[in-house]
Amino acid sequence: SNDPRFFTANVLDKRFAAFSALSICSTLFTGTALESAFTMKKDWDFMTMTGVIQFMGFCLMNLVLFCNVLASFTSVAQIYLTYRLMTAGPTGFEIASSFYLNPNIAFWRHLSIKSLLLSLPMFLLASAMKMFARIDQEMPGKPAAAVWNGQDTHFMSARIHGVSVLAVGTFVVWTAVSCLIFYVHHKHIAIFQERYEVALSTSSPLLSQVRAMSERGARPDV
């Protein structure tokens, strides 16, 4: 219990500090996606484009929900279990490190983080589909004798082949922003991988040198 590693910062603390912030985001998105899926109208008409897009938005919102449930569970479970092992005894830090680096644990941790990051643009895209259906259903059609400031009905209330112009415009803008977030995510991951490989390539020779110098039984060069 007097092991100083229990009271000083270590690499696991730094990584779990970032992991904790992601777990808060995943928990908030879980509640938001669940509420959105429950409140979404289920009167789908698969013979219309609006009904198909509305159903696609519902399916995508469910996928966002599942991704964030996985991220929430994985973050909470791994943080708790790792710290539980870290404080289990004199060798707790080594046992916790082996648990953290276990291939199965690492796989689910990486998958949950990727799921959380990808769920953000998916959430925006699902919201775009939901918004499209909501506007198209609630926006009135263009009456034959309707006037707006002495002129015909405003073009935002117009419809093309029965689909609201405002709904299409909103859907296009929201979809474009979700694609932008996908691109930003891809760019971040690409640069991270490139920098990570550079870090490994620069540290490998030094680590090999240290291992070679620390080998027992090596003959002296004098």
Tab-separated table of C-alpha atoms in Angstrom:
chain	number	residue	atom	x	y	z
A	1	SER	CA	0.000	0.000	0.000
A	2	ASN	CA	3.044	2.274	0.325
A	3	ASP	CA	4.117	1.736	-3.276
A	4	PRO	CA	4.887	5.258	-4.572
A	5	ARG	CA	3.437	4.319	-7.954
A	6	PHE	CA	-0.004	4.448	-6.326
A	7	PHE	CA	0.442	8.151	-5.541
A	8	THR	CA	2.391	9.444	-8.546
A	9	ALA	CA	1.209	9.898	-12.120
A	10	ASN	CA	2.024	7.157	-14.608
A	11	VAL	CA	1.338	6.440	-18.249
A	12	LEU	CA	-1.890	4.588	-17.461
A	13	ASP	CA	-3.247	7.618	-15.616
A	14	LYS	CA	-2.524	9.861	-18.575
A	15	ARG	CA	-4.207	7.516	-21.042
A	16	PHE	CA	-7.250	6.947	-18.865
A	17	ALA	CA	-7.643	10.696	-18.367
A	18	ALA	CA	-8.268	10.999	-22.111
A	19	PHE	CA	-10.366	7.831	-22.076
A	20	SER	CA	-12.563	9.280	-19.320
A	21	ALA	CA	-13.337	12.366	-21.406
A	22	LEU	CA	-14.434	10.130	-24.291
A	23	SER	CA	-16.613	8.082	-21.947
A	24	ILE	CA	-18.481	11.247	-20.918
A	25	CYS	CA	-19.162	12.057	-24.579
A	26	SER	CA	-20.330	8.511	-25.307
A	27	THR	CA	-22.696	8.563	-22.311
A	28	LEU	CA	-24.258	11.844	-23.450
A	29	PHE	CA	-24.627	10.600	-27.016
A	30	THR	CA	-26.203	7.368	-25.793
A	31	GLY	CA	-29.005	9.294	-24.110
A	32	THR	CA	-29.425	11.664	-27.048
A	33	ALA	CA	-29.532	8.885	-29.646
A	34	LEU	CA	-31.940	6.818	-27.536
A	35	GLU	CA	-34.327	9.733	-27.106
A	36	SER	CA	-34.114	10.584	-30.800
A	37	ALA	CA	-34.875	6.989	-31.818
A	38	PHE	CA	-37.862	6.815	-29.471
A	39	THR	CA	-39.381	10.153	-30.506
A	40	MET	CA	-38.877	9.638	-34.243
A	41	LYS	CA	-42.156	9.091	-36.076
A	42	LYS	CA	-42.633	5.525	-37.283
A	43	ASP	CA	-45.287	6.175	-39.956
A	44	TRP	CA	-42.985	5.171	-42.795
A	45	ASP	CA	-44.375	5.065	-46.309
A	46	PHE	CA	-41.845	3.048	-48.295
A	47	MET	CA	-43.540	4.057	-51.536
A	48	THR	CA	-42.216	7.609	-51.100
A	49	MET	CA	-38.681	8.987	-50.886
A	50	THR	CA	-39.506	10.685	-47.594
A	51	GLY	CA	-40.540	7.420	-45.988
A	52	VAL	CA	-37.397	5.622	-47.183
A	53	ILE	CA	-35.094	8.399	-45.928
A	54	GLN	CA	-36.954	8.502	-42.630
A	55	PHE	CA	-36.437	4.753	-42.168
A	56	MET	CA	-32.753	5.052	-43.096
A	57	GLY	CA	-32.367	7.804	-40.502
A	58	PHE	CA	-33.991	5.594	-37.868
A	59	CYS	CA	-31.600	2.712	-38.672
A	60	LEU	CA	-28.584	5.026	-38.622
A	61	MET	CA	-29.644	6.529	-35.295
A	62	ASN	CA	-29.860	3.013	-33.860
A	63	LEU	CA	-26.323	2.358	-35.108
A	64	VAL	CA	-25.163	5.534	-33.353
A	65	LEU	CA	-26.850	4.309	-30.180
A	66	PHE	CA	-25.166	0.896	-30.342
A	67	CYS	CA	-21.730	2.429	-31.010
A	68	ASN	CA	-21.997	4.715	-28.010
A	69	VAL	CA	-23.336	1.967	-25.725
A	70	LEU	CA	-20.271	-0.095	-26.638
A	71	ALA	CA	-17.975	2.889	-26.016
A	72	SER	CA	-19.613	3.688	-22.676
A	73	PHE	CA	-19.415	0.128	-21.389
A	74	THR	CA	-15.837	-0.429	-22.567
A	75	SER	CA	-14.525	2.814	-21.080
A	76	VAL	CA	-16.193	2.324	-17.703
A	77	ALA	CA	-15.266	-1.362	-17.454
A	78	GLN	CA	-11.635	-0.961	-18.479
A	79	ILE	CA	-10.999	2.056	-16.258
A	80	TYR	CA	-12.499	0.303	-13.245
A	81	LEU	CA	-10.807	-3.057	-13.813
A	82	THR	CA	-7.403	-1.525	-14.548
A	83	TYR	CA	-7.377	0.577	-11.393
A	84	ARG	CA	-8.693	-2.381	-9.434
A	85	LEU	CA	-5.742	-4.470	-10.579
A	86	MET	CA	-3.308	-1.587	-10.054
A	87	THR	CA	-4.209	-1.459	-6.359
A	88	ALA	CA	-4.361	-5.229	-5.886
A	89	GLY	CA	-0.899	-5.597	-4.357
A	90	PRO	CA	2.836	-4.937	-4.669
A	91	THR	CA	2.851	-6.056	-8.314
A	92	GLY	CA	-0.432	-4.349	-9.127
A	93	PHE	CA	1.081	-1.916	-11.614
A	94	GLU	CA	2.659	-4.690	-13.657
A	95	ILE	CA	-0.545	-6.747	-13.594
A	96	ALA	CA	-2.617	-3.711	-14.585
A	97	SER	CA	-0.199	-2.984	-17.434
A	98	SER	CA	-0.476	-6.545	-18.719
A	99	PHE	CA	-4.268	-6.282	-18.550
A	100	TYR	CA	-4.241	-2.946	-20.412
A	101	LEU	CA	-1.957	-4.343	-23.141
A	102	ASN	CA	-3.832	-7.632	-23.510
A	103	PRO	CA	-4.768	-8.056	-27.220
A	104	ASN	CA	-8.457	-8.614	-26.434
A	105	ILE	CA	-8.661	-5.617	-24.119
A	106	ALA	CA	-6.773	-3.425	-26.594
A	107	PHE	CA	-9.029	-4.555	-29.462
A	108	TRP	CA	-12.251	-3.575	-27.690
A	109	ARG	CA	-10.712	-0.320	-26.443
A	110	HIS	CA	-9.622	0.707	-29.941
A	111	LEU	CA	-12.945	-0.400	-31.439
A	112	SER	CA	-14.945	1.576	-28.878
A	113	ILE	CA	-12.925	4.741	-29.503
A	114	LYS	CA	-13.307	4.374	-33.271
A	115	SER	CA	-17.032	3.732	-32.833
A	116	LEU	CA	-17.420	6.858	-30.724
A	117	LEU	CA	-15.533	9.086	-33.159
A	118	LEU	CA	-17.367	7.723	-36.197
A	119	SER	CA	-20.726	8.005	-34.451
A	120	LEU	CA	-20.429	11.808	-34.429
A	121	PRO	CA	-20.761	12.295	-38.209
A	122	MET	CA	-23.235	9.390	-38.321
A	123	PHE	CA	-25.353	11.172	-35.732
A	124	LEU	CA	-25.354	14.325	-37.848
A	125	LEU	CA	-26.275	12.343	-40.968
A	126	ALA	CA	-29.105	10.555	-39.134
A	127	SER	CA	-30.329	13.920	-37.849
A	128	ALA	CA	-30.252	15.235	-41.419
A	129	MET	CA	-32.518	12.379	-42.524
A	130	LYS	CA	-34.823	12.993	-39.573
A	131	MET	CA	-34.919	16.716	-40.299
A	132	PHE	CA	-35.648	16.050	-43.965
A	133	ALA	CA	-38.660	13.905	-43.109
A	134	ARG	CA	-39.899	16.343	-40.461
A	135	ILE	CA	-39.722	19.391	-42.737
A	136	ASP	CA	-41.217	17.553	-45.709
A	137	GLN	CA	-44.157	16.366	-43.622
A	138	GLU	CA	-44.806	19.640	-41.817
A	139	MET	CA	-44.109	22.074	-44.659
A	140	PRO	CA	-47.431	22.796	-46.386
A	141	GLY	CA	-47.781	22.346	-50.100
A	142	LYS	CA	-48.284	25.292	-52.422
A	143	PRO	CA	-52.007	26.117	-52.517
A	144	ALA	CA	-53.414	27.277	-55.811
A	145	ALA	CA	-54.574	30.689	-54.495
A	146	ALA	CA	-51.990	31.254	-51.732
A	147	VAL	CA	-50.263	34.617	-51.588
A	148	TRP	CA	-47.203	35.883	-49.773
A	149	ASN	CA	-46.809	39.666	-49.533
A	150	GLY	CA	-49.075	40.024	-52.530
A	151	GLN	CA	-47.117	37.495	-54.565
A	152	ASP	CA	-47.187	33.755	-55.020
A	153	THR	CA	-46.247	31.522	-52.083
A	154	HIS	CA	-42.617	31.865	-51.058
A	155	PHE	CA	-40.259	29.497	-52.883
A	156	MET	CA	-39.236	27.867	-49.570
A	157	SER	CA	-42.744	26.423	-49.370
A	158	ALA	CA	-42.528	25.041	-52.885
A	159	ARG	CA	-42.241	21.365	-53.718
A	160	ILE	CA	-40.456	19.504	-56.490
A	161	HIS	CA	-42.090	16.213	-57.416
A	162	GLY	CA	-43.917	16.380	-54.093
A	163	VAL	CA	-40.744	16.942	-52.012
A	164	SER	CA	-40.200	20.127	-50.031
A	165	VAL	CA	-37.423	22.361	-51.358
A	166	LEU	CA	-36.509	23.410	-47.809
A	167	ALA	CA	-36.263	19.758	-46.742
A	168	VAL	CA	-33.917	18.972	-49.638
A	169	GLY	CA	-31.747	22.006	-48.929
A	170	THR	CA	-31.471	21.191	-45.232
A	171	PHE	CA	-30.645	17.571	-45.978
A	172	VAL	CA	-27.898	18.548	-48.433
A	173	VAL	CA	-26.263	20.994	-45.996
A	174	TRP	CA	-26.349	18.597	-43.032
A	175	THR	CA	-25.051	15.743	-45.165
A	176	ALA	CA	-22.195	17.909	-46.437
A	177	VAL	CA	-21.189	18.798	-42.871
A	178	SER	CA	-21.277	15.124	-41.833
A	179	CYS	CA	-19.033	14.266	-44.798
A	180	LEU	CA	-16.679	17.045	-43.703
A	181	ILE	CA	-16.460	15.529	-40.230
A	182	PHE	CA	-15.745	12.123	-41.783
A	183	TYR	CA	-12.902	13.727	-43.739
A	184	VAL	CA	-11.530	15.494	-40.649
A	185	HIS	CA	-11.580	12.190	-38.768
A	186	HIS	CA	-9.753	10.428	-41.611
A	187	LYS	CA	-7.116	13.186	-41.785
A	188	HIS	CA	-6.485	13.063	-38.034
A	189	ILE	CA	-6.053	9.281	-38.071
A	190	ALA	CA	-3.729	9.381	-41.087
A	191	ILE	CA	-1.438	11.994	-39.526
A	192	PHE	CA	-1.474	10.185	-36.186
A	193	GLN	CA	-0.442	6.903	-37.807
A	194	GLU	CA	2.359	8.631	-39.705
A	195	ARG	CA	3.690	10.339	-36.551
A	196	TYR	CA	3.330	7.136	-34.525
A	197	GLU	CA	5.405	5.202	-37.050
A	198	VAL	CA	8.065	7.924	-36.925
A	199	ALA	CA	8.169	7.682	-33.131
A	200	LEU	CA	8.583	3.915	-33.290
A	201	SER	CA	11.289	4.100	-35.951
A	202	THR	CA	13.340	6.627	-33.941
A	203	SER	CA	13.027	4.772	-30.635
A	204	SER	CA	13.667	1.244	-31.916
A	205	PRO	CA	17.454	1.666	-32.442
A	206	LEU	CA	17.877	3.136	-28.953
A	207	LEU	CA	15.861	0.358	-27.327
A	208	SER	CA	17.825	-2.275	-29.239
A	209	GLN	CA	21.068	-0.686	-28.043
A	210	VAL	CA	19.886	-0.678	-24.429
A	211	ARG	CA	18.818	-4.319	-24.625
A	212	ALA	CA	22.149	-5.326	-26.142
A	213	MET	CA	24.110	-3.479	-23.445
A	214	SER	CA	22.027	-5.019	-20.658
A	215	GLU	CA	22.485	-8.626	-21.748
A	216	ARG	CA	24.194	-10.724	-19.113
A	217	GLY	CA	27.154	-12.890	-20.052
A	218	ALA	CA	28.348	-10.529	-22.768
A	219	ARG	CA	32.103	-10.553	-23.204
A	220	PRO	CA	34.022	-7.379	-22.366
A	221	ASP	CA	35.685	-5.601	-25.272
A	222	VAL	CA	38.927	-4.868	-23.361
